[in-house]
XYZ file of C-alpha atoms in Angstrom:
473
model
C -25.501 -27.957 83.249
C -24.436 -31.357 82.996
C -24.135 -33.400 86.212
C -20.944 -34.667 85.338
C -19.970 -30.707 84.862
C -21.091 -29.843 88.898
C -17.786 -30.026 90.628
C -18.868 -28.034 93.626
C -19.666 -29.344 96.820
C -22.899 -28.831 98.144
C -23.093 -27.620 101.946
C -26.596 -27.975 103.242
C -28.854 -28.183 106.328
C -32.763 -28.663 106.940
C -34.234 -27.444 110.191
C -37.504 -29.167 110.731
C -40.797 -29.750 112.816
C -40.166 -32.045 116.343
C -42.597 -34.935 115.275
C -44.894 -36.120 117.989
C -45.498 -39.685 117.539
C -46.979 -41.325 114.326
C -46.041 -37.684 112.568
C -43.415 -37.191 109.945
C -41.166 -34.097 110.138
C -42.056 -31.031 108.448
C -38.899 -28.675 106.712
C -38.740 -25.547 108.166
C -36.010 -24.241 106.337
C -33.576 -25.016 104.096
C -29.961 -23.712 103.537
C -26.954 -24.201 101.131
C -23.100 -23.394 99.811
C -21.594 -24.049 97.418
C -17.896 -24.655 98.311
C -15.414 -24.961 95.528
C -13.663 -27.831 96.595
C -9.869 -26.618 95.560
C -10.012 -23.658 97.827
C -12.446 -24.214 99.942
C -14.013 -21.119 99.404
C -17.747 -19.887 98.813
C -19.158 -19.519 95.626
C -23.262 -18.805 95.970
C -25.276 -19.557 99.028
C -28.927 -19.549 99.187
C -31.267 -20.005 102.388
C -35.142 -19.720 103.107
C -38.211 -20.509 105.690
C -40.484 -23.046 104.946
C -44.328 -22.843 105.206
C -45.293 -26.301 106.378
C -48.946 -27.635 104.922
C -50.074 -27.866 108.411
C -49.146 -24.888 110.958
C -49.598 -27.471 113.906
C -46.647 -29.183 113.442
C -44.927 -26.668 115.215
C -45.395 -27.525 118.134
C -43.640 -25.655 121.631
C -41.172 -28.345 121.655
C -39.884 -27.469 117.934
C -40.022 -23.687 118.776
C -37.393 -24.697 121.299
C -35.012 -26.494 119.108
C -34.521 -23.890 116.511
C -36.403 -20.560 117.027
C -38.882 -20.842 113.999
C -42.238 -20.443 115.262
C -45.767 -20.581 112.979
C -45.497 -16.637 112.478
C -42.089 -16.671 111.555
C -43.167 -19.647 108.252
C -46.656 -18.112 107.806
C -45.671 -16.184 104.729
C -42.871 -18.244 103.839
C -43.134 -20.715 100.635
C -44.193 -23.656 100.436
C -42.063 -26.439 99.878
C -43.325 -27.192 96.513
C -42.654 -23.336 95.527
C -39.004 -23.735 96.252
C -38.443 -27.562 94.905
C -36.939 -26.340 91.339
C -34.074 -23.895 93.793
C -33.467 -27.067 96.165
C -33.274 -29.607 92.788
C -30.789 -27.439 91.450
C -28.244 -26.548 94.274
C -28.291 -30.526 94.802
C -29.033 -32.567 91.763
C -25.616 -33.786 90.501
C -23.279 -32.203 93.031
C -21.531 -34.107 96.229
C -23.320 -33.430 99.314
C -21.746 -32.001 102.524
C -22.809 -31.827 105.990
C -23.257 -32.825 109.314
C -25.086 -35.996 110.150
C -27.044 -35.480 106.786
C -26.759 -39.371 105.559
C -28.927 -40.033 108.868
C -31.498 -36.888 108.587
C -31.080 -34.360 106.606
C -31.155 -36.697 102.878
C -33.836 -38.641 104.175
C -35.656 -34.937 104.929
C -34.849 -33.925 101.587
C -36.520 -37.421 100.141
C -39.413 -36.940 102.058
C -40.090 -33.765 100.988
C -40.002 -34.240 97.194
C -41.870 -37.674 97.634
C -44.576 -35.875 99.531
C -45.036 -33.688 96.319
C -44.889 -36.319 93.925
C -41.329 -35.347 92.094
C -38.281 -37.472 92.005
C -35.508 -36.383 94.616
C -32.460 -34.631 93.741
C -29.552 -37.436 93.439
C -26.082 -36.832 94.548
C -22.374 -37.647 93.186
C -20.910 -38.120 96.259
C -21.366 -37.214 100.001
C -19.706 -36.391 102.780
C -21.018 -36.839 106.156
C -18.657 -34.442 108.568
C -20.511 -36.577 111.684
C -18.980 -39.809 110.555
C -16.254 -38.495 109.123
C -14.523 -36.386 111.821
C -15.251 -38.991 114.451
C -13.393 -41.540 112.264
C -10.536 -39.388 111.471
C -10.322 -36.627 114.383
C -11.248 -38.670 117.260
C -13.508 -38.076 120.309
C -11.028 -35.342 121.179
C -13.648 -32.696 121.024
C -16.301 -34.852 122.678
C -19.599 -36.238 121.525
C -18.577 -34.546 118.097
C -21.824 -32.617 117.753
C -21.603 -29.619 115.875
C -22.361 -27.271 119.077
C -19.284 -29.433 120.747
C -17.140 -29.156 118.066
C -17.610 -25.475 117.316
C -17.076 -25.062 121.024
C -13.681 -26.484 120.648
C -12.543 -24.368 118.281
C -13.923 -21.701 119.873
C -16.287 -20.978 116.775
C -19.159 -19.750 119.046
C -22.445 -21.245 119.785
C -24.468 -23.026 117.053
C -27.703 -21.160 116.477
C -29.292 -24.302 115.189
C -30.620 -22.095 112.306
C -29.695 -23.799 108.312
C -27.303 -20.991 106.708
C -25.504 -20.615 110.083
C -24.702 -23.998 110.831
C -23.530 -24.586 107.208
C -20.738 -21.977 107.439
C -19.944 -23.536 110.867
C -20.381 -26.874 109.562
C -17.391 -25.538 106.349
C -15.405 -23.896 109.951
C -15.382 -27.190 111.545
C -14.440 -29.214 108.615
C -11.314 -26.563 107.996
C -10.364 -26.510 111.122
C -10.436 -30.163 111.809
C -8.271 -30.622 108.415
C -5.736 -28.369 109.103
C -4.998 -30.376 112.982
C -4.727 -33.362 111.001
C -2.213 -31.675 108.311
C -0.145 -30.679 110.750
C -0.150 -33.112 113.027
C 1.038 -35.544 110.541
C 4.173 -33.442 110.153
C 4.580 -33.241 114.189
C 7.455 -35.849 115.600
C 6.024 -38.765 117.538
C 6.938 -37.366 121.044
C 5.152 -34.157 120.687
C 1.586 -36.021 118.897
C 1.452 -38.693 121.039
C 1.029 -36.482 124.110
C -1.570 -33.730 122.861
C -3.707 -36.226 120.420
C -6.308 -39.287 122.302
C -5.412 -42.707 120.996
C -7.477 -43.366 118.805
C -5.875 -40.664 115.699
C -2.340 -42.078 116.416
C -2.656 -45.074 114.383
C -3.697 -42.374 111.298
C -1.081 -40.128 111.967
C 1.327 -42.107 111.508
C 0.290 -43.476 108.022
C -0.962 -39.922 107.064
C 2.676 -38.697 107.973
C 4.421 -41.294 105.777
C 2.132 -40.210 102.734
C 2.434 -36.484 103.389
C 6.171 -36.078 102.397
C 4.845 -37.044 98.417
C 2.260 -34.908 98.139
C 2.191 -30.873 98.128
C -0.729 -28.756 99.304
C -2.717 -28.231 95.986
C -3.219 -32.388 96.007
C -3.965 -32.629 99.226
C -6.681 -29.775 98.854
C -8.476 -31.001 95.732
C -8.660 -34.456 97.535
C -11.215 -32.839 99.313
C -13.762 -34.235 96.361
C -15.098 -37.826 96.219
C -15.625 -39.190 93.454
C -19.223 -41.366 92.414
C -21.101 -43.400 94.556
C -20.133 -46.722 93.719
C -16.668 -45.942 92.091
C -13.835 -48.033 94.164
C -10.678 -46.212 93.077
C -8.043 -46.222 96.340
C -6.941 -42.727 97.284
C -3.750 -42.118 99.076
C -4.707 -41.680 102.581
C -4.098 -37.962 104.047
C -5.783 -36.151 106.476
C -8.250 -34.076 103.892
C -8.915 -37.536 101.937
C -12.913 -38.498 102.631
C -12.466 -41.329 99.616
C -11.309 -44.064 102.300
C -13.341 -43.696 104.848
C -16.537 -44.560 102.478
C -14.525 -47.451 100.727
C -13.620 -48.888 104.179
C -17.623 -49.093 105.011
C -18.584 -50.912 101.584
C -19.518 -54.195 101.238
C -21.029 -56.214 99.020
C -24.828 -56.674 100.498
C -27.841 -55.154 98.566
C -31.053 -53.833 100.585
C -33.505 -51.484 99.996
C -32.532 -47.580 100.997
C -36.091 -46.173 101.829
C -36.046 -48.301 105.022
C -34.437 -45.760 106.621
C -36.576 -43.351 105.590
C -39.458 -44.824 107.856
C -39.992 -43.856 111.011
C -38.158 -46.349 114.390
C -41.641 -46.843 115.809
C -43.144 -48.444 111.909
C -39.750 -50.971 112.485
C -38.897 -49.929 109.121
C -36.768 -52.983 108.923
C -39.416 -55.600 110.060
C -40.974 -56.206 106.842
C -40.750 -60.030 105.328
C -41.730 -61.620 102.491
C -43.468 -65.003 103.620
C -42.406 -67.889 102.405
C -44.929 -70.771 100.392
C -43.472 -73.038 102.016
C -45.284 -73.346 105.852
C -43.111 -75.977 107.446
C -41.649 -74.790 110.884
C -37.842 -75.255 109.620
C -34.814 -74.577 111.573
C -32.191 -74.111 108.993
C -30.600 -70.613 109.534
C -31.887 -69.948 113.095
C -29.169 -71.114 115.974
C -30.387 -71.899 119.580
C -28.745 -69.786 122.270
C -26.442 -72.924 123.507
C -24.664 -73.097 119.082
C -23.574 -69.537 119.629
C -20.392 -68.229 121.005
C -20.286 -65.251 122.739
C -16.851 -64.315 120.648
C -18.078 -64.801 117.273
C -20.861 -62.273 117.709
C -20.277 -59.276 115.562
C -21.567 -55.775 114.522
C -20.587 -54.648 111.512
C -22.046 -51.436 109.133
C -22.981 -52.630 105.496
C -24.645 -49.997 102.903
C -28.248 -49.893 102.182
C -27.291 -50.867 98.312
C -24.116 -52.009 96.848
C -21.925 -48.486 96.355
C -24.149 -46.253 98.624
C -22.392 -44.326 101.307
C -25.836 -44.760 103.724
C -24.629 -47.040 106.465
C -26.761 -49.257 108.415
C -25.710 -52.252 111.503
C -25.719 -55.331 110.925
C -24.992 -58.369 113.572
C -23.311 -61.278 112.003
C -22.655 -64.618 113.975
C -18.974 -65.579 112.448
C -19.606 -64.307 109.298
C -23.084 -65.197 108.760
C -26.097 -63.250 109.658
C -27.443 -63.540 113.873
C -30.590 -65.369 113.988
C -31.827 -66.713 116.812
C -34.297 -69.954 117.820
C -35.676 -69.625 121.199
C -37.997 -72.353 122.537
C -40.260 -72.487 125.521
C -40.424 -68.499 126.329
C -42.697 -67.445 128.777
C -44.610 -64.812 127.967
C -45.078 -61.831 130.613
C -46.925 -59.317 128.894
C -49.406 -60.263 126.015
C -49.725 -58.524 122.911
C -48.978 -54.350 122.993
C -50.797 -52.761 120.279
C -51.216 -49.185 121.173
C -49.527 -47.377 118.108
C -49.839 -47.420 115.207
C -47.625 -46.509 112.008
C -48.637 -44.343 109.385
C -50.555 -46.287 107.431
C -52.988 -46.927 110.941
C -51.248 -50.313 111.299
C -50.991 -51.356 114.852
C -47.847 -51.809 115.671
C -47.591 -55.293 117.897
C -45.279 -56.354 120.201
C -45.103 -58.412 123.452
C -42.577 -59.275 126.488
C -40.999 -62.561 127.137
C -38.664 -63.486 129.987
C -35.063 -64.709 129.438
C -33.059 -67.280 130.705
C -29.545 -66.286 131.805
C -27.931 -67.658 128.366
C -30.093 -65.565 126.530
C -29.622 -62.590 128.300
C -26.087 -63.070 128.563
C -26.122 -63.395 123.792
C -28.518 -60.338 123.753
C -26.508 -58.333 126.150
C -23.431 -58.922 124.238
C -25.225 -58.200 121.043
C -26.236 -54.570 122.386
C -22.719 -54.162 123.372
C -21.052 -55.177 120.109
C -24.040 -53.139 118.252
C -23.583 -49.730 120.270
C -19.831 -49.292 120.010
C -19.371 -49.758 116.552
C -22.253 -47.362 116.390
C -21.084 -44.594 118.683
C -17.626 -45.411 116.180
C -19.355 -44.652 113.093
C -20.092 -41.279 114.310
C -23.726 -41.896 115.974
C -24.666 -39.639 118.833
C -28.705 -41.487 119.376
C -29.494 -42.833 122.335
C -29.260 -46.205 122.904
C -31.877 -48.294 123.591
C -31.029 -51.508 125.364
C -32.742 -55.136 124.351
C -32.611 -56.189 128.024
C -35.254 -54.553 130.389
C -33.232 -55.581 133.604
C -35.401 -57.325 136.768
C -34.346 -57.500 140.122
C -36.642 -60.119 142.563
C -36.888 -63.636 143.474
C -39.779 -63.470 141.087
C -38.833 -60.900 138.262
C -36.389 -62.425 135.669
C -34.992 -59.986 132.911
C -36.760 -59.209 129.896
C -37.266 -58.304 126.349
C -39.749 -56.920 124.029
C -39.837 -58.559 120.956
C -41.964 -56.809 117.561
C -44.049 -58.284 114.746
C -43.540 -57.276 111.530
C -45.758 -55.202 108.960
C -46.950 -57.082 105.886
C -45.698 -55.528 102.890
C -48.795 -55.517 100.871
C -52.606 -56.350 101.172
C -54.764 -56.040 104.250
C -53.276 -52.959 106.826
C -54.674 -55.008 109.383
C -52.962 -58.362 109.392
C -49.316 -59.226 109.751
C -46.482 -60.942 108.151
C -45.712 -63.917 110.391
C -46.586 -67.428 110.453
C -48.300 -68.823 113.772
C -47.671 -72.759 114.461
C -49.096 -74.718 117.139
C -47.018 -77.387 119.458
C -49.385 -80.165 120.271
C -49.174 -81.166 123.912
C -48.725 -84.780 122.947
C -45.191 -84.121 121.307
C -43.297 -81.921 118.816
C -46.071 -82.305 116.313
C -46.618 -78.805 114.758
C -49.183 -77.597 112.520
C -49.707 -73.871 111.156
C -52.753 -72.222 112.615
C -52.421 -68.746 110.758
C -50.508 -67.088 108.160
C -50.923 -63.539 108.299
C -52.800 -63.119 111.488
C -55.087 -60.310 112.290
C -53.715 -58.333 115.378
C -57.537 -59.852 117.330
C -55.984 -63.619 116.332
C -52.180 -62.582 117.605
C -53.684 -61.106 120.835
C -56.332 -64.224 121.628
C -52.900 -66.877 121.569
C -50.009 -64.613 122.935
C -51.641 -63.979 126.624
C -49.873 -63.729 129.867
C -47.905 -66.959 130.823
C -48.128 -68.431 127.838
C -45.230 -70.709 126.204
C -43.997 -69.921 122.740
C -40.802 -71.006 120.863
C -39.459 -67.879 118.582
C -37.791 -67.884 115.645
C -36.199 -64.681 115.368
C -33.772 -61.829 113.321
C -32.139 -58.857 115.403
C -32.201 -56.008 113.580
C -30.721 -52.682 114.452
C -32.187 -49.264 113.857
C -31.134 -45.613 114.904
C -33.528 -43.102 113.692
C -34.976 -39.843 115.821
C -32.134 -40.052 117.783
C -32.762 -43.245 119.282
C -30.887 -46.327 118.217
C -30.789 -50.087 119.477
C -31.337 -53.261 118.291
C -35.023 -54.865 117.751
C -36.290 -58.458 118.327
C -38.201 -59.387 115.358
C -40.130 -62.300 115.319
C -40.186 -64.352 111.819
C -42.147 -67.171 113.023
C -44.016 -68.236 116.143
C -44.882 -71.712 117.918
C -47.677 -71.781 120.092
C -47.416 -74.434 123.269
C -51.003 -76.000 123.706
């Protein structure tokens, strides 16, 4: 059949393997509908186990979160045996479900990568998580789907793939047919029953609704292609807006959300030939203004619906020059990524300015994430220190090289000559033995840095990435 031809919508949901560090996560199983999208009704479902290659990623912690043990999997099929199914519920279709654009795609991804075949490619998605928080509100809480199905009284979630589909499709109607009516209701009786936050919608979904009759509103359900701008008119079972509200302009690569939060899958920089120390870009903590810090979402590529933070100084992106840090732990190097990278990092002290800019960047950063539909933990910049001594703190990372030697990193190490400002670069691409013999203990650095957000594994925050470093002699 030909893509263009698959107008169903494609419910799905992956339950997987609880990764231990420096693992990836293993599909357990794997389950689908497809919904016709004018009726909202079910038209073939499909749902099976999944053998993983290795047995011992299910660990006790994994049994826990969704029942599937190794004996349960150990006849099951491999993922490989099942790959042509999966391809063809998804390839062409839009996809459905909750929180997949953060987990469940990049699962799916994984898993056809790992066996050397492209990835099914979808004609649309439609994230319920993101969606129903935008739309519905925090009405019904965090907006899980165990919360929501509570609220409806739906039952408990059994965290198992076919199951949480249909209550995934329950959740969805339900939600739709609040907002339908609600945008019929008179202002005195929505205002009181509704949180503030859908009042705003309901009032422009109301003044749409009276030119519009059910079977519109219904088949609105569909989005059209990724990357197609058309305006829909906005009702309360329209997803179109809500994706062309998030898209901007900005073009990055989408597989660095596929890596894991502890690889910093956003770290990665290209060096430049030039190795003067240059400050052009990077503001000191006393140019920036509290009030022009922003956090805004951007796509990972121009017309994608995968969302990722971004903090923007006025309209320009928030990079920061530090000078004369103290150092208060030297280099961390304990992980390492998958590759067997070390993964480096070390601790600085800040001065109240900077902690005040950092602290206001974490705020900015986690409410427009918890808005977009997030429910990670977040992970604050600041380590907070109480003490005549102890000043607060922050850990800041040092990013992978993109190519060559595993063992060496991309950032460029100056030196500051004692006698005055005279720099001169000492390494480019240091080893992790180089990085940990200059950043010791009490030792005075100026930073040139980029804060870059992540939220992956249900842990989100923003990350202090050094770009370049200047050693004090």
């Amino acid at each position: 059949m030909d893509p263009q031809d698959r107008s169903e919508i494609a419910f799905f949901d992956v339950e997987t393997t609880v990764p231990k560090r420096g693992e990836r996560f293993a599909i357990l199983e794997f389950g689908s509908i497809l919904v016709c999208p004018k009726k909202l009704t079910e038209l073939r479902s499909y749902t099976t186990l999944v053998q993983p290659k290795d047995l011992s990623l299910i660990s006790s912690l994994s049994v826990r979160c969704n029942g599937i043990s190794r004996s349960d999997v150990v006849l099951a099929p491999l993922f490989s045996d099942i790959a042509d199914t999966v391809y063809d519920i998804l390839h062409g279709r839009i996809w459905a479900g909750h929180n997949i654009l953060r987990f469940d795609c990049a699962r799916i991804r994984e898993a056809f990568a790992e066996i050397g075949r492209q990835p099914p490619e979808p004609k649309g998605a439609i994230d319920s998580l993101g969606l129903l928080t935008q739309r519905f509100g925090r009405r019904a809480g965090d907006m899980k789907m165990a919360t929501l199905a509570t609220y409806f009284g739906l039952g408990k979630q059994t965290h198992r793939s076919l199951d949480d589909v249909r209550m995934n499709l329950e959740v969805v109607k339900y939600c739709a047919t609040v907002l339908f009516l609600e945008s019929s209701l008179p202002d005195v009786l929505v205002d009181k029953s509704v949180s503030p936050e859908t009042t705003s919608l309901r009032r422009h979904l109301r003044a749409s609704s009276s030119s519009e009759d059910n079977n519109t509103l219904i088949s609105s359900f569909t989005l059209p292609s990724i990357g197609e701008n058309s305006v829909a008119q906005p009702d309360p079972f329209n997803m179109t807006p809500l994706r062309n509200e998030m898209v901007s302009n900005n073009n990055v690569q989408l597989d660095t959300l596929m890596e894991e939060e502890e690889t910093q899958p956003s770290d990665t920089v290209v060096l430049s030939e030039n190795t003067s120390v240059n400050h052009e870009g990077f503001l000191s903590p006393d140019a920036i203004s509290l009030q022009n810090i922003r956090a805004v979402l951007v796509p990972f590529y121009h017309g994608s619906q995968l969302m990722r933070l971004k903090l923007l100084h006025g309209d320009s992106p928030l990079q920061l020059y530090c000078s004369c840090l103290n150092i208060r732990f030297g280099i961390n190097g304990k992980f390492v990524d998958n590759s067997g990278r070390r993964r480096l990092n070390f601790v600085v002290d800040l001065n109240p300015r900077l902690c005040s800019i950092l602290e206001a960047c974490d705020s900015n950063a986690q409410r427009v994430s918890a808005d977009s539909g997030s429910s990670s933990d977040w992970n604050m910049m600041v380590s907070p220190m109480k003490g005549f001594v102890n000043y607060p703190n922050a850990r800041i990372h040092i990013p992978t090289e993109i190519s060559g030697d595993a063992a060496r990193y991309a950032i460029e190490v100056h030196q500051r000559e004692s006698s005055g400002d005279t720099q001169k670069l000492i390494f480019s691409n240091p080893s992790a033995e180089e990085l940990e013999s200059l950043l010791n203990p009490r030792s005075v650095v100026d930073a040139f840095l980029s804060l870059e957000p992540y939220d992956y594994q249900q842990k989100a925050g923003v990350r202090l990435v050094a770009k370049r470093l200047v050693i004090h002699s």
